[in-house]
């Protein structure tokens, strides 16, 4: 693919964003009308910030009718969690944070070894939060272009009383008709930006001037090259014997637990520059940055069946 130049960027149409935004706003309002105790999953990442912007347009600033929920591994980037807190405070939104560390103290999460990633264990803490607050709908920022398992999922994704997803028992979604029926103990995961792509997200961020955590843009960071991924050098992810630590200009395409999230080499400092890079990308953001998705092609689907986001 021939990358678009900065001077040609103004010719790139973003008219389709109006339709995507309209669909997202419709779904956010549908959730508010159809469920008693919904919540919006809010990590402080770009996708949840796009949803939050659409929620502001759907209901008005300071009037979002459901709380924000964050499942914190305790190993998140401080730039992201600090931004999460400040954005929720700015909106006057209720922010609920539940920690994997709390689940570890209760004994519901047990690590195989101290260095094990806590990312997969978020499912347990999430299910505990659902039970605690009796949530019947959780609005998430997953998109179909991210990963194969997410491409299979409906916008209104039914979960059974164990929080599990059954890919072969999904409900049909014809036009904009959604089946909201639930049995006791069941809930829905709702994905209003399912039909967006990474490029759409960045075009929307540029158009709406949405503020993001700084690590989404170019910065210098110590990294090591490990199995084709640039692993950030931190206390949680130190270099292994024989690995060379180098300083690179990088940015994060997606953010998550430090132990499984990698940056990509980049000098893009603005949304417009990231749009240009995204047009030329031939690997999905999760494929290029997530160590936990490298274990097998079915790793995400297995986690989702167990209650993952």
PDB file of C-alpha atoms in Angstrom:
ATOM      1  CA  UNK A   1       0.000   0.000   0.000  1.00  0.00           C
ATOM      2  CA  UNK A   2       1.265   3.477  -0.861  1.00  0.00           C
ATOM      3  CA  UNK A   3       1.090   5.690   2.211  1.00  0.00           C
ATOM      4  CA  UNK A   4      -0.816   8.928   1.919  1.00  0.00           C
ATOM      5  CA  UNK A   5       1.291  12.061   2.321  1.00  0.00           C
ATOM      6  CA  UNK A   6       0.560  14.845   4.833  1.00  0.00           C
ATOM      7  CA  UNK A   7      -0.391  17.219   2.029  1.00  0.00           C
ATOM      8  CA  UNK A   8      -2.919  14.675   0.714  1.00  0.00           C
ATOM      9  CA  UNK A   9      -4.477  13.992   4.114  1.00  0.00           C
ATOM     10  CA  UNK A  10      -7.048  16.774   3.748  1.00  0.00           C
ATOM     11  CA  UNK A  11      -8.525  14.892   0.777  1.00  0.00           C
ATOM     12  CA  UNK A  12      -9.262  11.799   2.903  1.00  0.00           C
ATOM     13  CA  UNK A  13     -13.012  11.692   3.464  1.00  0.00           C
ATOM     14  CA  UNK A  14     -14.386  11.255   6.955  1.00  0.00           C
ATOM     15  CA  UNK A  15     -18.046  11.636   5.998  1.00  0.00           C
ATOM     16  CA  UNK A  16     -18.681   8.017   7.018  1.00  0.00           C
ATOM     17  CA  UNK A  17     -17.900   8.976  10.615  1.00  0.00           C
ATOM     18  CA  UNK A  18     -21.316  10.614  10.892  1.00  0.00           C
ATOM     19  CA  UNK A  19     -23.033   7.274  10.239  1.00  0.00           C
ATOM     20  CA  UNK A  20     -20.768   5.434  12.677  1.00  0.00           C
ATOM     21  CA  UNK A  21     -21.346   8.075  15.341  1.00  0.00           C
ATOM     22  CA  UNK A  22     -25.109   7.956  14.775  1.00  0.00           C
ATOM     23  CA  UNK A  23     -25.130   4.148  15.158  1.00  0.00           C
ATOM     24  CA  UNK A  24     -23.059   4.346  18.350  1.00  0.00           C
ATOM     25  CA  UNK A  25     -25.306   7.009  19.876  1.00  0.00           C
ATOM     26  CA  UNK A  26     -28.394   4.918  18.999  1.00  0.00           C
ATOM     27  CA  UNK A  27     -26.898   1.859  20.751  1.00  0.00           C
ATOM     28  CA  UNK A  28     -25.871   3.855  23.838  1.00  0.00           C
ATOM     29  CA  UNK A  29     -29.422   5.213  24.133  1.00  0.00           C
ATOM     30  CA  UNK A  30     -30.865   1.737  23.517  1.00  0.00           C
ATOM     31  CA  UNK A  31     -28.871   0.387  26.465  1.00  0.00           C
ATOM     32  CA  UNK A  32     -30.070   3.204  28.722  1.00  0.00           C
ATOM     33  CA  UNK A  33     -33.690   2.490  27.756  1.00  0.00           C
ATOM     34  CA  UNK A  34     -33.624  -1.320  27.820  1.00  0.00           C
ATOM     35  CA  UNK A  35     -31.599  -2.183  30.923  1.00  0.00           C
ATOM     36  CA  UNK A  36     -31.944  -1.392  34.611  1.00  0.00           C
ATOM     37  CA  UNK A  37     -28.308  -1.415  35.714  1.00  0.00           C
ATOM     38  CA  UNK A  38     -25.925  -0.796  32.804  1.00  0.00           C
ATOM     39  CA  UNK A  39     -22.325   0.381  33.085  1.00  0.00           C
ATOM     40  CA  UNK A  40     -19.731   1.666  30.625  1.00  0.00           C
ATOM     41  CA  UNK A  41     -16.335  -0.052  30.767  1.00  0.00           C
ATOM     42  CA  UNK A  42     -13.803   2.774  30.914  1.00  0.00           C
ATOM     43  CA  UNK A  43     -10.067   2.140  30.885  1.00  0.00           C
ATOM     44  CA  UNK A  44      -8.864   5.574  29.802  1.00  0.00           C
ATOM     45  CA  UNK A  45      -7.857   4.083  26.438  1.00  0.00           C
ATOM     46  CA  UNK A  46      -8.682   5.555  23.046  1.00  0.00           C
ATOM     47  CA  UNK A  47     -11.692   3.326  22.272  1.00  0.00           C
ATOM     48  CA  UNK A  48     -13.379   3.976  25.620  1.00  0.00           C
ATOM     49  CA  UNK A  49     -12.685   7.703  25.213  1.00  0.00           C
ATOM     50  CA  UNK A  50     -14.369   7.637  21.798  1.00  0.00           C
ATOM     51  CA  UNK A  51     -17.388   5.918  23.361  1.00  0.00           C
ATOM     52  CA  UNK A  52     -17.402   8.482  26.161  1.00  0.00           C
ATOM     53  CA  UNK A  53     -17.456  11.279  23.585  1.00  0.00           C
ATOM     54  CA  UNK A  54     -20.422   9.650  21.859  1.00  0.00           C
ATOM     55  CA  UNK A  55     -22.133   9.231  25.247  1.00  0.00           C
ATOM     56  CA  UNK A  56     -21.706  12.962  25.872  1.00  0.00           C
ATOM     57  CA  UNK A  57     -23.420  13.629  22.555  1.00  0.00           C
ATOM     58  CA  UNK A  58     -26.127  11.072  23.302  1.00  0.00           C
ATOM     59  CA  UNK A  59     -27.099  12.405  26.733  1.00  0.00           C
ATOM     60  CA  UNK A  60     -25.378  15.757  27.251  1.00  0.00           C
ATOM     61  CA  UNK A  61     -22.265  16.667  29.214  1.00  0.00           C
ATOM     62  CA  UNK A  62     -22.525  15.607  32.849  1.00  0.00           C
ATOM     63  CA  UNK A  63     -25.684  13.551  32.194  1.00  0.00           C
ATOM     64  CA  UNK A  64     -24.376  10.095  31.262  1.00  0.00           C
ATOM     65  CA  UNK A  65     -26.972   7.796  32.882  1.00  0.00           C
ATOM     66  CA  UNK A  66     -24.687   4.943  33.891  1.00  0.00           C
ATOM     67  CA  UNK A  67     -21.489   4.649  35.936  1.00  0.00           C
ATOM     68  CA  UNK A  68     -18.039   4.019  34.488  1.00  0.00           C
ATOM     69  CA  UNK A  69     -16.337   0.748  35.470  1.00  0.00           C
ATOM     70  CA  UNK A  70     -12.620  -0.034  35.368  1.00  0.00           C
ATOM     71  CA  UNK A  71     -11.078  -3.415  36.156  1.00  0.00           C
ATOM     72  CA  UNK A  72      -7.527  -2.568  37.250  1.00  0.00           C
ATOM     73  CA  UNK A  73      -4.790  -5.203  37.208  1.00  0.00           C
ATOM     74  CA  UNK A  74      -2.549  -2.995  39.334  1.00  0.00           C
ATOM     75  CA  UNK A  75      -0.050  -3.138  36.464  1.00  0.00           C
ATOM     76  CA  UNK A  76      -1.496  -0.443  34.231  1.00  0.00           C
ATOM     77  CA  UNK A  77       0.439   2.498  32.848  1.00  0.00           C
ATOM     78  CA  UNK A  78       0.151   5.444  35.257  1.00  0.00           C
ATOM     79  CA  UNK A  79      -0.295   7.843  32.322  1.00  0.00           C
ATOM     80  CA  UNK A  80      -3.513   5.997  31.481  1.00  0.00           C
ATOM     81  CA  UNK A  81      -4.953   5.573  34.982  1.00  0.00           C
ATOM     82  CA  UNK A  82      -4.218   9.214  35.847  1.00  0.00           C
ATOM     83  CA  UNK A  83      -5.968  10.298  32.646  1.00  0.00           C
ATOM     84  CA  UNK A  84      -8.899   7.982  33.440  1.00  0.00           C
ATOM     85  CA  UNK A  85      -9.389   9.604  36.838  1.00  0.00           C
ATOM     86  CA  UNK A  86      -9.107  13.173  35.570  1.00  0.00           C
ATOM     87  CA  UNK A  87     -11.504  12.568  32.650  1.00  0.00           C
ATOM     88  CA  UNK A  88     -14.145  10.987  34.896  1.00  0.00           C
ATOM     89  CA  UNK A  89     -13.826  13.888  37.348  1.00  0.00           C
ATOM     90  CA  UNK A  90     -14.082  16.413  34.519  1.00  0.00           C
ATOM     91  CA  UNK A  91     -17.340  14.802  33.345  1.00  0.00           C
ATOM     92  CA  UNK A  92     -18.748  14.474  36.849  1.00  0.00           C
ATOM     93  CA  UNK A  93     -19.256  10.760  36.145  1.00  0.00           C
ATOM     94  CA  UNK A  94     -19.337   8.041  38.778  1.00  0.00           C
ATOM     95  CA  UNK A  95     -16.184   5.928  38.416  1.00  0.00           C
ATOM     96  CA  UNK A  96     -16.100   2.435  39.935  1.00  0.00           C
ATOM     97  CA  UNK A  97     -12.684   0.761  40.111  1.00  0.00           C
ATOM     98  CA  UNK A  98     -12.282  -2.874  41.073  1.00  0.00           C
ATOM     99  CA  UNK A  99      -8.823  -4.419  41.346  1.00  0.00           C
ATOM    100  CA  UNK A 100      -7.393  -7.826  40.535  1.00  0.00           C
ATOM    101  CA  UNK A 101      -5.302  -7.381  43.671  1.00  0.00           C
ATOM    102  CA  UNK A 102      -8.516  -7.389  45.730  1.00  0.00           C
ATOM    103  CA  UNK A 103      -9.483 -10.697  44.106  1.00  0.00           C
ATOM    104  CA  UNK A 104      -6.041 -12.044  44.942  1.00  0.00           C
ATOM    105  CA  UNK A 105      -6.525 -11.076  48.598  1.00  0.00           C
ATOM    106  CA  UNK A 106      -9.879 -12.876  48.635  1.00  0.00           C
ATOM    107  CA  UNK A 107      -8.316 -15.967  47.106  1.00  0.00           C
ATOM    108  CA  UNK A 108     -10.486 -15.964  43.994  1.00  0.00           C
ATOM    109  CA  UNK A 109      -7.420 -15.207  41.857  1.00  0.00           C
ATOM    110  CA  UNK A 110      -4.250 -17.218  42.352  1.00  0.00           C
ATOM    111  CA  UNK A 111      -1.189 -16.586  40.231  1.00  0.00           C
ATOM    112  CA  UNK A 112       0.871 -19.550  39.069  1.00  0.00           C
ATOM    113  CA  UNK A 113       4.003 -17.543  39.922  1.00  0.00           C
ATOM    114  CA  UNK A 114       4.653 -13.924  41.006  1.00  0.00           C
ATOM    115  CA  UNK A 115       5.673 -12.869  37.506  1.00  0.00           C
ATOM    116  CA  UNK A 116       2.532 -14.173  35.794  1.00  0.00           C
ATOM    117  CA  UNK A 117       0.529 -11.588  33.876  1.00  0.00           C
ATOM    118  CA  UNK A 118      -2.651 -10.555  35.649  1.00  0.00           C
ATOM    119  CA  UNK A 119      -4.374  -9.646  32.409  1.00  0.00           C
ATOM    120  CA  UNK A 120      -6.311 -12.884  31.945  1.00  0.00           C
ATOM    121  CA  UNK A 121      -7.413 -12.788  35.600  1.00  0.00           C
ATOM    122  CA  UNK A 122      -9.416  -9.617  34.998  1.00  0.00           C
ATOM    123  CA  UNK A 123     -12.290 -11.923  34.028  1.00  0.00           C
ATOM    124  CA  UNK A 124     -12.675 -13.061  37.638  1.00  0.00           C
ATOM    125  CA  UNK A 125     -12.675  -9.521  39.017  1.00  0.00           C
ATOM    126  CA  UNK A 126     -15.103  -8.393  36.329  1.00  0.00           C
ATOM    127  CA  UNK A 127     -17.561 -11.175  37.153  1.00  0.00           C
ATOM    128  CA  UNK A 128     -17.265 -10.292  40.840  1.00  0.00           C
ATOM    129  CA  UNK A 129     -18.082  -6.645  40.040  1.00  0.00           C
ATOM    130  CA  UNK A 130     -21.091  -7.751  37.973  1.00  0.00           C
ATOM    131  CA  UNK A 131     -22.368  -9.752  40.933  1.00  0.00           C
ATOM    132  CA  UNK A 132     -21.640  -6.939  43.410  1.00  0.00           C
ATOM    133  CA  UNK A 133     -23.498  -4.248  41.471  1.00  0.00           C
ATOM    134  CA  UNK A 134     -25.931  -6.585  39.655  1.00  0.00           C
ATOM    135  CA  UNK A 135     -25.032  -5.077  36.289  1.00  0.00           C
ATOM    136  CA  UNK A 136     -27.237  -6.344  33.466  1.00  0.00           C
ATOM    137  CA  UNK A 137     -25.387  -4.671  30.587  1.00  0.00           C
ATOM    138  CA  UNK A 138     -21.712  -3.772  30.228  1.00  0.00           C
ATOM    139  CA  UNK A 139     -20.807  -1.410  27.405  1.00  0.00           C
ATOM    140  CA  UNK A 140     -17.351  -2.116  25.991  1.00  0.00           C
ATOM    141  CA  UNK A 141     -15.109  -0.641  23.317  1.00  0.00           C
ATOM    142  CA  UNK A 142     -14.188  -3.825  21.431  1.00  0.00           C
ATOM    143  CA  UNK A 143     -14.129  -3.612  17.635  1.00  0.00           C
ATOM    144  CA  UNK A 144     -14.472  -6.393  15.081  1.00  0.00           C
ATOM    145  CA  UNK A 145     -11.293  -5.424  13.220  1.00  0.00           C
ATOM    146  CA  UNK A 146      -9.112  -6.027  16.282  1.00  0.00           C
ATOM    147  CA  UNK A 147      -9.087  -9.810  16.437  1.00  0.00           C
ATOM    148  CA  UNK A 148     -10.787 -12.924  14.996  1.00  0.00           C
ATOM    149  CA  UNK A 149     -12.864 -13.775  18.079  1.00  0.00           C
ATOM    150  CA  UNK A 150     -14.128 -10.208  18.340  1.00  0.00           C
ATOM    151  CA  UNK A 151     -15.115 -10.329  14.689  1.00  0.00           C
ATOM    152  CA  UNK A 152     -17.523 -13.170  15.558  1.00  0.00           C
ATOM    153  CA  UNK A 153     -19.321 -11.291  18.292  1.00  0.00           C
ATOM    154  CA  UNK A 154     -22.682  -9.535  18.056  1.00  0.00           C
ATOM    155  CA  UNK A 155     -23.184  -5.914  19.111  1.00  0.00           C
ATOM    156  CA  UNK A 156     -25.480  -7.160  21.908  1.00  0.00           C
ATOM    157  CA  UNK A 157     -23.529 -10.182  23.119  1.00  0.00           C
ATOM    158  CA  UNK A 158     -25.469 -12.423  25.492  1.00  0.00           C
ATOM    159  CA  UNK A 159     -23.672 -13.915  28.507  1.00  0.00           C
ATOM    160  CA  UNK A 160     -25.090 -16.751  30.593  1.00  0.00           C
ATOM    161  CA  UNK A 161     -25.417 -16.848  34.382  1.00  0.00           C
ATOM    162  CA  UNK A 162     -21.737 -17.875  34.609  1.00  0.00           C
ATOM    163  CA  UNK A 163     -20.657 -14.867  32.537  1.00  0.00           C
ATOM    164  CA  UNK A 164     -19.692 -17.106  29.639  1.00  0.00           C
ATOM    165  CA  UNK A 165     -19.985 -16.373  25.929  1.00  0.00           C
ATOM    166  CA  UNK A 166     -21.304 -19.093  23.611  1.00  0.00           C
ATOM    167  CA  UNK A 167     -20.281 -18.185  20.038  1.00  0.00           C
ATOM    168  CA  UNK A 168     -22.623 -20.789  18.482  1.00  0.00           C
ATOM    169  CA  UNK A 169     -25.654 -19.575  20.441  1.00  0.00           C
ATOM    170  CA  UNK A 170     -25.646 -15.897  19.532  1.00  0.00           C
ATOM    171  CA  UNK A 171     -28.856 -14.089  18.794  1.00  0.00           C
ATOM    172  CA  UNK A 172     -29.548 -12.733  15.310  1.00  0.00           C
ATOM    173  CA  UNK A 173     -29.339  -8.971  14.820  1.00  0.00           C
ATOM    174  CA  UNK A 174     -31.470  -7.844  11.879  1.00  0.00           C
ATOM    175  CA  UNK A 175     -31.314  -4.168  10.983  1.00  0.00           C
ATOM    176  CA  UNK A 176     -31.393  -2.341  14.333  1.00  0.00           C
ATOM    177  CA  UNK A 177     -33.574  -4.859  16.158  1.00  0.00           C
ATOM    178  CA  UNK A 178     -31.880  -6.264  19.265  1.00  0.00           C
ATOM    179  CA  UNK A 179     -33.109  -9.040  21.539  1.00  0.00           C
ATOM    180  CA  UNK A 180     -32.641  -7.757  25.102  1.00  0.00           C
ATOM    181  CA  UNK A 181     -34.369 -10.637  26.900  1.00  0.00           C
ATOM    182  CA  UNK A 182     -32.506 -11.938  29.941  1.00  0.00           C
ATOM    183  CA  UNK A 183     -32.992 -14.728  32.432  1.00  0.00           C
ATOM    184  CA  UNK A 184     -32.076 -14.240  36.086  1.00  0.00           C
ATOM    185  CA  UNK A 185     -28.317 -13.842  36.553  1.00  0.00           C
ATOM    186  CA  UNK A 186     -27.565 -13.287  32.860  1.00  0.00           C
ATOM    187  CA  UNK A 187     -26.226 -10.105  31.304  1.00  0.00           C
ATOM    188  CA  UNK A 188     -25.180  -8.536  28.015  1.00  0.00           C
ATOM    189  CA  UNK A 189     -21.872  -7.188  26.810  1.00  0.00           C
ATOM    190  CA  UNK A 190     -22.685  -4.379  24.395  1.00  0.00           C
ATOM    191  CA  UNK A 191     -20.179  -3.112  21.812  1.00  0.00           C
ATOM    192  CA  UNK A 192     -21.363   0.170  20.226  1.00  0.00           C
ATOM    193  CA  UNK A 193     -18.217   0.679  18.126  1.00  0.00           C
ATOM    194  CA  UNK A 194     -18.075  -2.883  16.762  1.00  0.00           C
ATOM    195  CA  UNK A 195     -18.286  -1.605  13.193  1.00  0.00           C
ATOM    196  CA  UNK A 196     -15.515   0.986  13.587  1.00  0.00           C
ATOM    197  CA  UNK A 197     -11.940   0.311  12.491  1.00  0.00           C
ATOM    198  CA  UNK A 198      -8.705   1.575  14.016  1.00  0.00           C
ATOM    199  CA  UNK A 199      -8.546   4.128  11.183  1.00  0.00           C
ATOM    200  CA  UNK A 200     -12.101   5.301  11.928  1.00  0.00           C
ATOM    201  CA  UNK A 201     -11.199   5.768  15.589  1.00  0.00           C
ATOM    202  CA  UNK A 202      -8.192   7.927  14.793  1.00  0.00           C
ATOM    203  CA  UNK A 203     -10.078   9.967  12.198  1.00  0.00           C
ATOM    204  CA  UNK A 204     -12.793  10.569  14.802  1.00  0.00           C
ATOM    205  CA  UNK A 205     -10.231  11.519  17.453  1.00  0.00           C
ATOM    206  CA  UNK A 206      -8.736  14.008  15.002  1.00  0.00           C
ATOM    207  CA  UNK A 207     -12.119  15.426  13.990  1.00  0.00           C
ATOM    208  CA  UNK A 208     -13.481  15.754  17.522  1.00  0.00           C
ATOM    209  CA  UNK A 209     -10.146  16.775  19.049  1.00  0.00           C
ATOM    210  CA  UNK A 210     -10.413  14.110  21.750  1.00  0.00           C
ATOM    211  CA  UNK A 211      -7.636  14.284  24.340  1.00  0.00           C
ATOM    212  CA  UNK A 212      -5.738  11.032  24.984  1.00  0.00           C
ATOM    213  CA  UNK A 213      -3.079   9.769  27.405  1.00  0.00           C
ATOM    214  CA  UNK A 214       0.356  10.906  26.259  1.00  0.00           C
ATOM    215  CA  UNK A 215       1.683   7.392  25.564  1.00  0.00           C
ATOM    216  CA  UNK A 216      -0.525   7.152  22.467  1.00  0.00           C
ATOM    217  CA  UNK A 217       1.879   9.601  20.813  1.00  0.00           C
ATOM    218  CA  UNK A 218       5.584   9.371  20.063  1.00  0.00           C
ATOM    219  CA  UNK A 219       7.987   9.370  22.985  1.00  0.00           C
ATOM    220  CA  UNK A 220      11.371   7.864  23.748  1.00  0.00           C
ATOM    221  CA  UNK A 221      11.341   4.601  25.691  1.00  0.00           C
ATOM    222  CA  UNK A 222      13.747   1.819  26.549  1.00  0.00           C
ATOM    223  CA  UNK A 223      12.692  -1.405  24.815  1.00  0.00           C
ATOM    224  CA  UNK A 224      14.002  -4.840  23.868  1.00  0.00           C
ATOM    225  CA  UNK A 225      13.156  -6.742  20.692  1.00  0.00           C
ATOM    226  CA  UNK A 226      11.471  -9.995  21.736  1.00  0.00           C
ATOM    227  CA  UNK A 227       9.866 -12.317  19.183  1.00  0.00           C
ATOM    228  CA  UNK A 228       9.256  -9.385  16.850  1.00  0.00           C
ATOM    229  CA  UNK A 229       7.652  -7.188  19.530  1.00  0.00           C
ATOM    230  CA  UNK A 230       9.172  -4.144  21.213  1.00  0.00           C
ATOM    231  CA  UNK A 231       8.817  -4.972  24.912  1.00  0.00           C
ATOM    232  CA  UNK A 232       9.005  -1.902  27.186  1.00  0.00           C
ATOM    233  CA  UNK A 233      11.692  -2.133  29.844  1.00  0.00           C
ATOM    234  CA  UNK A 234      10.025  -1.704  33.254  1.00  0.00           C
ATOM    235  CA  UNK A 235      10.275  -3.223  36.722  1.00  0.00           C
ATOM    236  CA  UNK A 236       7.537  -5.640  35.649  1.00  0.00           C
ATOM    237  CA  UNK A 237       9.143  -6.439  32.273  1.00  0.00           C
ATOM    238  CA  UNK A 238      12.928  -6.393  32.753  1.00  0.00           C
ATOM    239  CA  UNK A 239      15.262  -7.479  29.949  1.00  0.00           C
ATOM    240  CA  UNK A 240      16.225 -11.136  29.804  1.00  0.00           C
ATOM    241  CA  UNK A 241      19.789 -12.388  29.710  1.00  0.00           C
ATOM    242  CA  UNK A 242      21.374 -11.577  26.387  1.00  0.00           C
ATOM    243  CA  UNK A 243      18.770  -9.001  25.343  1.00  0.00           C
ATOM    244  CA  UNK A 244      19.986  -5.581  24.244  1.00  0.00           C
ATOM    245  CA  UNK A 245      18.192  -2.580  25.697  1.00  0.00           C
ATOM    246  CA  UNK A 246      17.775   0.238  23.180  1.00  0.00           C
ATOM    247  CA  UNK A 247      16.021   3.595  23.216  1.00  0.00           C
ATOM    248  CA  UNK A 248      13.481   4.017  20.430  1.00  0.00           C
ATOM    249  CA  UNK A 249      10.871   6.554  19.363  1.00  0.00           C
ATOM    250  CA  UNK A 250       7.654   4.653  20.046  1.00  0.00           C
ATOM    251  CA  UNK A 251       3.936   5.020  20.662  1.00  0.00           C
ATOM    252  CA  UNK A 252       1.244   2.642  21.883  1.00  0.00           C
ATOM    253  CA  UNK A 253      -1.488   1.604  19.440  1.00  0.00           C
ATOM    254  CA  UNK A 254      -3.450   0.058  22.301  1.00  0.00           C
ATOM    255  CA  UNK A 255      -2.971   0.219  26.068  1.00  0.00           C
ATOM    256  CA  UNK A 256      -3.468  -2.428  28.732  1.00  0.00           C
ATOM    257  CA  UNK A 257      -1.544  -4.365  31.339  1.00  0.00           C
ATOM    258  CA  UNK A 258       2.157  -3.468  31.216  1.00  0.00           C
ATOM    259  CA  UNK A 259       3.138  -7.141  31.240  1.00  0.00           C
ATOM    260  CA  UNK A 260       1.528  -7.875  27.882  1.00  0.00           C
ATOM    261  CA  UNK A 261       1.319  -4.550  26.010  1.00  0.00           C
ATOM    262  CA  UNK A 262       4.029  -3.391  23.617  1.00  0.00           C
ATOM    263  CA  UNK A 263       4.571  -0.136  21.732  1.00  0.00           C
ATOM    264  CA  UNK A 264       5.397   0.223  18.057  1.00  0.00           C
ATOM    265  CA  UNK A 265       8.172   2.286  16.555  1.00  0.00           C
ATOM    266  CA  UNK A 266       6.743   5.644  15.515  1.00  0.00           C
ATOM    267  CA  UNK A 267       7.420   9.368  15.308  1.00  0.00           C
ATOM    268  CA  UNK A 268       3.713  10.274  15.019  1.00  0.00           C
ATOM    269  CA  UNK A 269       2.909  13.111  17.405  1.00  0.00           C
ATOM    270  CA  UNK A 270      -0.633  14.025  16.302  1.00  0.00           C
ATOM    271  CA  UNK A 271      -3.843  12.153  15.404  1.00  0.00           C
ATOM    272  CA  UNK A 272      -3.396  13.237  11.793  1.00  0.00           C
ATOM    273  CA  UNK A 273       0.070  11.689  11.637  1.00  0.00           C
ATOM    274  CA  UNK A 274      -1.268   8.473  13.196  1.00  0.00           C
ATOM    275  CA  UNK A 275      -3.998   8.360  10.541  1.00  0.00           C
ATOM    276  CA  UNK A 276      -1.232   8.341   7.927  1.00  0.00           C
ATOM    277  CA  UNK A 277       0.603   5.510   9.710  1.00  0.00           C
ATOM    278  CA  UNK A 278      -2.596   3.509  10.172  1.00  0.00           C
ATOM    279  CA  UNK A 279      -3.362   3.663   6.453  1.00  0.00           C
ATOM    280  CA  UNK A 280      -0.064   1.913   5.768  1.00  0.00           C
ATOM    281  CA  UNK A 281      -0.294  -0.662   8.586  1.00  0.00           C
ATOM    282  CA  UNK A 282      -0.662  -4.307   7.524  1.00  0.00           C
ATOM    283  CA  UNK A 283      -0.953  -5.821  11.045  1.00  0.00           C
ATOM    284  CA  UNK A 284      -3.855  -5.236  13.427  1.00  0.00           C
ATOM    285  CA  UNK A 285      -3.147  -3.235  16.571  1.00  0.00           C
ATOM    286  CA  UNK A 286      -3.493  -6.291  18.833  1.00  0.00           C
ATOM    287  CA  UNK A 287      -1.371  -8.406  16.503  1.00  0.00           C
ATOM    288  CA  UNK A 288       1.362  -5.784  16.575  1.00  0.00           C
ATOM    289  CA  UNK A 289       1.302  -5.018  20.287  1.00  0.00           C
ATOM    290  CA  UNK A 290      -0.221  -7.727  22.494  1.00  0.00           C
ATOM    291  CA  UNK A 291       1.959 -10.540  23.849  1.00  0.00           C
ATOM    292  CA  UNK A 292      -1.064 -12.348  25.331  1.00  0.00           C
ATOM    293  CA  UNK A 293      -2.570 -12.829  21.861  1.00  0.00           C
ATOM    294  CA  UNK A 294       0.586 -14.571  20.591  1.00  0.00           C
ATOM    295  CA  UNK A 295       0.020 -17.792  22.544  1.00  0.00           C
ATOM    296  CA  UNK A 296      -2.389 -19.223  19.941  1.00  0.00           C
ATOM    297  CA  UNK A 297      -4.933 -18.090  17.389  1.00  0.00           C
ATOM    298  CA  UNK A 298      -7.723 -19.204  19.743  1.00  0.00           C
ATOM    299  CA  UNK A 299      -6.392 -17.497  22.883  1.00  0.00           C
ATOM    300  CA  UNK A 300      -8.797 -14.547  22.760  1.00  0.00           C
ATOM    301  CA  UNK A 301     -11.822 -16.731  22.006  1.00  0.00           C
ATOM    302  CA  UNK A 302     -11.030 -18.975  24.976  1.00  0.00           C
ATOM    303  CA  UNK A 303     -10.723 -15.949  27.281  1.00  0.00           C
ATOM    304  CA  UNK A 304     -13.992 -14.482  26.026  1.00  0.00           C
ATOM    305  CA  UNK A 305     -15.791 -17.783  26.664  1.00  0.00           C
ATOM    306  CA  UNK A 306     -14.496 -17.562  30.239  1.00  0.00           C
ATOM    307  CA  UNK A 307     -15.879 -14.049  30.758  1.00  0.00           C
ATOM    308  CA  UNK A 308     -13.157 -11.746  29.382  1.00  0.00           C
ATOM    309  CA  UNK A 309     -14.055  -8.379  27.811  1.00  0.00           C
TER     310      UNK A 309
END
